[in-house]
Amino acid sequence: MITTDICIIGAGPVGLFAVFEAGLLKMRCHLVDALPQVGGQLSEIYPQKPIYDIPGYPEIKAQELVDNLMDQIKPFKPTFTLGERVDQLAKQDDGSYVLTTNEKTQIHAQVIIIAGGLGCFEPRKPVIEKLEVFEGKGVTYMVKNPEQFRDKKVVLAGGGDSALDWTLYLADVAKRVTLVHRNETFRGAPDTAAKVFDLANSGKIDLILSANLKELGGNGHLDSVYLEDKSKAPIKIETDYLIPLFGLSPKLGPIADWGLTIDKNAIEVDTTDYSTGVERIYAIGDINTYTGKLKLILCGFHEAAIMMHSAFKFVYPDQKLSFKYTTVNGVNAF
């Protein structure tokens, strides 16, 4: 039996930062993640993807952010159970919980924090002919190593932030980049979309709008992608790789049976402290939902900071959370 103050389900960026906030309040954390390494989607799906909205970093690679977070929490000595999924939750007589994983690992904690991102997820796949035939043979749903596409012809499909960001990045790596989107406008950040249009106008990339993927071609390995524009006219693009970026299909898994209020695969929370309505269980990051919710890493960081001050009362029920300030050489300090 692993004993800890707080068990965090999900070792992505928000779960890792929650360890830091807990450590400041002298609370110990154990993290559980179904993936074999920390970092969540950042490490598993797009470790080399640039991220632009982390305060203090005009640009930072996803894996670099994870590495920095691990360095930040190292002084608080968190422990980890990786490659295992939390299957069961049992409330104890004193209000605490015992969690059991699919490998029968048990964790006893005073507080449970769900920071599982989108939960268990898989990429949304386009409905096109011969897709499965070329999976792993030119069709990939993530960019783990951009060097794989060095001097290759690449077609990306999608209209969200991932499609736009990877188009910008791979424009300097691949021999030729083509971005295909079924609409004329993008869902991603307007500034990033403007940069993509600038690249297209300068001839550095090909941008095909109002077109849909229809079929793939090749003999043993992908060599062509067939599109259909809004007038039903066919378009053929020679390529080495197709990267469909249509988002992820989230699944909550066993968490859905814990008595939480679920809305469209997300957990409803009270924004006062990001509690779920089930005592001692909180949800932070992309897995929660509330009015005005933005699915941004920095919003998850904010939620973690507020939530930990609420969790404190369950870990230290006889203590009042307070801060004392002193002045050291004219500077305010804890």
Coordinates of C-alpha atoms in Angstrom, one line a residue:
M1 CA 0.0 0.0 0.0
I2 CA 1.4 3.4 -1.1
T3 CA 0.5 6.1 1.4
T4 CA 0.5 9.8 0.4
D5 CA -1.4 13.0 1.2
I6 CA -2.6 13.5 -2.4
C7 CA -3.0 11.1 -5.3
I8 CA -2.9 12.8 -8.7
I9 CA -4.4 10.9 -11.6
G10 CA -2.5 12.1 -14.6
A11 CA 1.1 13.0 -14.9
G12 CA 0.7 15.6 -17.7
P13 CA 1.9 19.3 -17.3
V14 CA -1.1 20.3 -15.1
G15 CA -0.6 17.2 -12.8
L16 CA 3.1 17.9 -12.5
F17 CA 2.6 21.6 -11.6
A18 CA 0.0 20.5 -9.0
V19 CA 2.9 18.7 -7.2
F20 CA 4.7 22.0 -7.0
E21 CA 1.7 23.8 -5.5
A22 CA 1.2 21.0 -3.0
G23 CA 4.8 21.0 -2.1
L24 CA 4.7 24.7 -1.1
L25 CA 2.0 23.7 1.4
K26 CA 4.0 20.7 2.7
M27 CA 1.7 18.1 1.1
R28 CA 3.1 14.9 -0.4
C29 CA 2.0 13.7 -3.8
H30 CA 1.9 10.4 -5.7
L31 CA 1.0 10.4 -9.4
V32 CA -0.6 7.7 -11.5
D33 CA -0.6 7.6 -15.2
A34 CA -1.6 5.0 -17.8
L35 CA 1.3 6.1 -20.0
P36 CA 4.8 4.7 -19.4
Q37 CA 6.3 8.1 -18.9
V38 CA 5.4 11.5 -17.4
G39 CA 4.3 14.4 -19.6
G40 CA 0.9 13.2 -20.8
Q41 CA 0.0 14.2 -24.4
L42 CA 3.0 16.5 -24.6
S43 CA 5.4 13.6 -24.3
E44 CA 3.3 11.0 -26.0
I45 CA 1.9 12.8 -29.0
Y46 CA 3.9 15.9 -29.8
P47 CA 7.1 16.2 -27.7
Q48 CA 8.8 18.4 -30.3
K49 CA 5.8 20.7 -30.9
P50 CA 6.4 24.3 -30.1
I51 CA 4.1 25.9 -27.5
Y52 CA 3.6 29.7 -27.6
D53 CA 1.3 30.5 -24.6
I54 CA 3.4 29.6 -21.5
P55 CA 4.2 32.8 -19.6
G56 CA 7.9 33.8 -19.8
Y57 CA 8.5 31.5 -22.8
P58 CA 7.9 33.1 -26.3
E59 CA 8.3 29.5 -27.5
I60 CA 9.1 26.3 -25.8
K61 CA 9.1 22.7 -27.0
A62 CA 6.5 20.4 -25.4
Q63 CA 9.1 18.0 -24.0
E64 CA 11.2 20.9 -22.7
L65 CA 8.3 22.2 -20.7
V66 CA 7.8 18.7 -19.2
D67 CA 11.5 18.5 -18.3
N68 CA 11.4 21.9 -16.7
L69 CA 8.3 21.0 -14.7
M70 CA 10.1 17.8 -13.5
D71 CA 13.1 19.9 -12.4
Q72 CA 10.7 22.3 -10.6
I73 CA 9.1 19.6 -8.5
K74 CA 12.2 17.6 -7.8
P75 CA 12.7 19.2 -4.3
F76 CA 9.3 17.9 -3.2
K77 CA 10.2 14.3 -4.1
P78 CA 6.9 13.1 -5.7
T79 CA 6.5 9.4 -6.4
F80 CA 5.0 7.8 -9.5
T81 CA 3.1 4.7 -10.7
L82 CA 3.4 4.8 -14.5
G83 CA 2.0 2.5 -17.1
E84 CA -1.0 1.6 -14.9
R85 CA -4.6 2.8 -15.1
V86 CA -6.7 3.6 -12.0
D87 CA -9.6 1.2 -12.0
Q88 CA -11.2 1.3 -8.6
L89 CA -11.9 3.9 -5.9
A90 CA -12.9 3.0 -2.4
K91 CA -13.9 5.6 0.2
Q92 CA -12.6 4.8 3.8
D93 CA -14.4 5.4 7.1
D94 CA -12.3 8.5 7.8
G95 CA -13.1 10.1 4.4
S96 CA -9.9 9.2 2.7
Y97 CA -9.6 7.0 -0.4
V98 CA -7.9 3.8 -1.6
L99 CA -7.3 3.6 -5.3
T100 CA -6.5 0.4 -7.1
T101 CA -4.9 0.2 -10.5
N102 CA -5.3 -2.5 -13.2
E103 CA -2.1 -4.0 -11.9
K104 CA -3.5 -4.1 -8.4
T105 CA -1.3 -1.3 -7.1
Q106 CA -3.0 0.4 -4.2
I107 CA -2.6 4.0 -3.1
H108 CA -4.1 5.4 0.1
A109 CA -4.6 9.2 -0.1
Q110 CA -6.5 11.9 1.8
V111 CA -7.3 13.8 -1.5
I112 CA -7.8 12.7 -5.1
I113 CA -7.0 15.1 -7.9
I114 CA -8.0 14.1 -11.4
A115 CA -5.7 15.8 -13.9
G116 CA -6.1 13.3 -16.7
G117 CA -6.2 15.7 -19.6
L118 CA -8.7 14.3 -22.1
G119 CA -8.8 11.0 -20.2
C120 CA -8.0 7.9 -22.3
F121 CA -7.8 9.1 -25.8
E122 CA -7.2 8.1 -29.4
P123 CA -6.9 10.2 -32.6
R124 CA -9.9 11.0 -34.6
K125 CA -9.4 9.4 -38.0
P126 CA -10.8 10.7 -41.2
V127 CA -13.1 8.5 -43.1
I128 CA -11.2 7.9 -46.3
E129 CA -10.4 4.8 -48.4
K130 CA -7.3 2.8 -47.7
L131 CA -6.5 4.7 -44.5
E132 CA -5.7 1.6 -42.4
V133 CA -3.5 0.1 -45.2
F134 CA -1.1 3.0 -44.9
E135 CA -1.0 3.5 -41.2
G136 CA 2.7 3.2 -40.2
K137 CA 3.5 3.4 -43.9
G138 CA 3.2 7.1 -44.5
V139 CA 0.1 7.8 -42.4
T140 CA 0.8 9.0 -38.9
Y141 CA -1.4 10.9 -36.4
M142 CA 1.3 12.6 -34.4
V143 CA 4.7 14.1 -34.8
K144 CA 7.1 12.6 -32.3
N145 CA 10.3 13.3 -34.1
P146 CA 10.2 16.1 -36.7
E147 CA 13.5 14.9 -38.3
Q148 CA 11.5 11.9 -39.6
F149 CA 10.1 14.4 -42.2
R150 CA 13.4 16.1 -43.1
D151 CA 13.5 16.7 -46.9
K152 CA 10.2 14.8 -47.3
K153 CA 6.9 15.8 -48.9
V154 CA 4.3 16.2 -46.2
V155 CA 0.5 16.7 -46.3
L156 CA -1.1 17.9 -43.1
A157 CA -4.9 17.9 -42.7
G158 CA -6.9 19.9 -40.2
G159 CA -7.9 23.4 -39.1
G160 CA -7.0 23.5 -35.4
D161 CA -3.9 24.7 -33.5
S162 CA -2.0 21.5 -34.0
A163 CA -2.4 21.6 -37.7
L164 CA -1.4 25.2 -37.9
D165 CA 1.6 24.9 -35.5
W166 CA 3.0 21.9 -37.2
T167 CA 2.6 23.5 -40.6
L168 CA 4.7 26.4 -39.4
Y169 CA 7.3 24.1 -37.8
L170 CA 7.6 21.6 -40.7
A171 CA 7.9 24.4 -43.3
D172 CA 11.5 24.7 -42.3
V173 CA 12.1 20.9 -42.1
A174 CA 10.2 19.2 -44.9
K175 CA 11.0 19.4 -48.6
R176 CA 7.4 20.6 -49.2
V177 CA 4.4 21.1 -46.9
T178 CA 0.8 21.1 -48.0
L179 CA -2.0 22.0 -45.5
V180 CA -5.5 20.8 -46.4
H181 CA -8.6 22.1 -44.6
R182 CA -12.2 21.5 -45.4
N183 CA -13.3 25.1 -44.6
E184 CA -12.0 28.5 -45.6
T185 CA -11.3 29.7 -42.1
F186 CA -9.3 28.0 -39.2
R187 CA -10.3 27.1 -35.7
G188 CA -6.8 27.8 -34.4
A189 CA -5.3 30.9 -33.0
P190 CA -5.8 33.9 -35.5
D191 CA -2.1 34.9 -35.2
T192 CA -0.9 31.5 -36.1
A193 CA -3.4 31.3 -39.0
A194 CA -2.1 34.6 -40.3
K195 CA 1.4 33.2 -40.3
V196 CA 0.3 30.2 -42.3
F197 CA -1.4 32.4 -44.9
D198 CA 1.8 34.5 -45.1
L199 CA 3.8 31.3 -45.8
A200 CA 1.2 30.3 -48.5
N201 CA 1.3 33.7 -50.1
S202 CA 5.1 33.7 -50.2
G203 CA 5.0 30.2 -51.9
K204 CA 6.8 28.5 -49.0
I205 CA 3.9 26.1 -48.4
D206 CA 0.8 24.9 -50.3
L207 CA -2.5 25.7 -48.8
I208 CA -5.6 24.0 -50.1
L209 CA -8.9 25.2 -48.5
S210 CA -12.5 23.9 -48.9
A211 CA -11.2 20.5 -49.8
N212 CA -11.7 17.0 -48.3
L213 CA -9.5 13.9 -48.1
K214 CA -10.9 11.2 -50.3
E215 CA -8.4 8.4 -51.0
L216 CA -4.8 7.4 -50.6
G217 CA -2.5 5.8 -53.1
G218 CA 0.8 3.9 -53.0
N219 CA 2.5 0.5 -53.4
G220 CA 3.6 -0.6 -49.9
H221 CA 4.1 3.0 -48.8
L222 CA 2.0 6.1 -49.3
D223 CA 2.9 8.2 -52.3
S224 CA -0.2 10.2 -53.1
V225 CA -3.2 11.8 -51.5
Y226 CA -6.4 12.4 -53.4
L227 CA -8.7 15.4 -52.5
E228 CA -12.0 16.7 -53.6
D229 CA -12.7 20.4 -53.7
K230 CA -16.0 22.1 -53.1
S231 CA -16.9 21.8 -56.8
K232 CA -16.3 18.0 -56.6
A233 CA -13.2 18.3 -58.8
P234 CA -10.4 15.8 -57.9
I235 CA -7.0 16.9 -56.8
K236 CA -3.9 14.6 -56.6
I237 CA -0.9 15.5 -54.3
E238 CA 2.3 13.5 -54.4
T239 CA 3.5 13.0 -50.9
D240 CA 5.6 10.8 -48.6
Y241 CA 3.5 11.4 -45.5
L242 CA 0.0 12.3 -44.5
I243 CA -0.6 13.7 -41.0
P244 CA -4.4 14.0 -40.2
L245 CA -4.8 16.3 -37.2
F246 CA -8.4 16.2 -36.3
G247 CA -8.1 16.1 -32.6
L248 CA -8.6 13.3 -30.1
S249 CA -11.6 11.2 -29.0
P250 CA -11.7 11.4 -25.2
K251 CA -12.8 8.6 -23.0
L252 CA -13.1 8.9 -19.2
G253 CA -12.7 5.2 -18.6
P254 CA -13.5 4.0 -15.0
I255 CA -13.6 7.6 -13.7
A256 CA -17.0 7.9 -15.3
D257 CA -18.4 5.4 -12.7
W258 CA -17.2 7.4 -9.6
G259 CA -20.4 9.4 -9.1
L260 CA -19.1 12.6 -10.6
T261 CA -21.2 14.9 -12.7
I262 CA -20.2 14.4 -16.3
D263 CA -20.9 16.7 -19.3
K264 CA -19.7 15.6 -22.7
N265 CA -16.8 13.5 -21.3
A266 CA -15.7 16.3 -19.0
I267 CA -16.1 16.6 -15.2
E268 CA -18.2 19.5 -13.9
V269 CA -16.5 21.5 -11.1
D270 CA -17.1 24.4 -8.8
T271 CA -14.8 27.2 -9.8
T272 CA -14.4 28.3 -6.2
D273 CA -11.9 25.5 -5.7
Y274 CA -12.4 23.1 -8.7
S275 CA -14.1 20.5 -6.5
T276 CA -16.2 17.9 -8.2
G277 CA -19.1 17.7 -5.8
V278 CA -17.8 14.4 -4.4
E279 CA -15.9 15.3 -1.2
R280 CA -12.1 15.3 -1.4
I281 CA -12.1 14.8 -5.2
Y282 CA -11.0 17.6 -7.5
A283 CA -10.5 17.9 -11.2
I284 CA -8.1 20.3 -13.0
G285 CA -7.0 20.8 -16.5
D286 CA -8.6 19.7 -19.7
I287 CA -10.6 17.0 -18.0
N288 CA -12.9 19.5 -16.2
T289 CA -15.6 21.8 -17.5
Y290 CA -17.3 25.0 -16.3
T291 CA -18.8 28.1 -17.8
G292 CA -16.1 30.0 -19.6
K293 CA -13.6 27.1 -19.6
L294 CA -10.5 27.5 -21.8
K295 CA -8.5 24.3 -22.5
L296 CA -5.1 25.9 -22.1
I297 CA -2.2 24.6 -20.1
L298 CA -1.8 27.9 -18.2
C299 CA -5.5 27.7 -17.1
G300 CA -4.8 24.3 -15.7
F301 CA -1.8 25.8 -13.8
H302 CA -4.1 28.4 -12.3
E303 CA -6.7 25.8 -11.3
A304 CA -4.0 23.7 -9.6
A305 CA -2.9 26.7 -7.5
I306 CA -6.4 27.5 -6.2
M307 CA -7.4 23.9 -5.7
M308 CA -4.4 23.1 -3.5
H309 CA -5.5 25.7 -0.9
S310 CA -8.8 23.9 -0.6
A311 CA -7.2 20.4 -0.4
F312 CA -5.1 21.6 2.5
K313 CA -8.0 21.3 5.0
F314 CA -8.3 17.6 4.3
V315 CA -4.6 16.9 4.7
Y316 CA -4.2 19.1 7.8
P317 CA -7.7 19.4 9.3
D318 CA -6.3 20.9 12.6
Q319 CA -4.3 23.6 11.0
K320 CA -5.3 26.9 9.5
L321 CA -3.7 27.8 6.2
S322 CA -1.9 31.2 6.7
F323 CA 1.2 33.0 5.5
K324 CA 3.5 35.1 7.5
Y325 CA 5.6 37.8 5.8
T326 CA 8.9 39.2 7.0
T327 CA 11.2 41.8 5.6
V328 CA 14.7 40.7 4.6
N329 CA 17.0 43.6 3.6
G330 CA 14.0 45.7 2.7
V331 CA 12.4 43.0 0.6
N332 CA 9.1 41.2 1.5
A333 CA 9.5 37.4 1.9
F334 CA 7.7 34.4 3.3

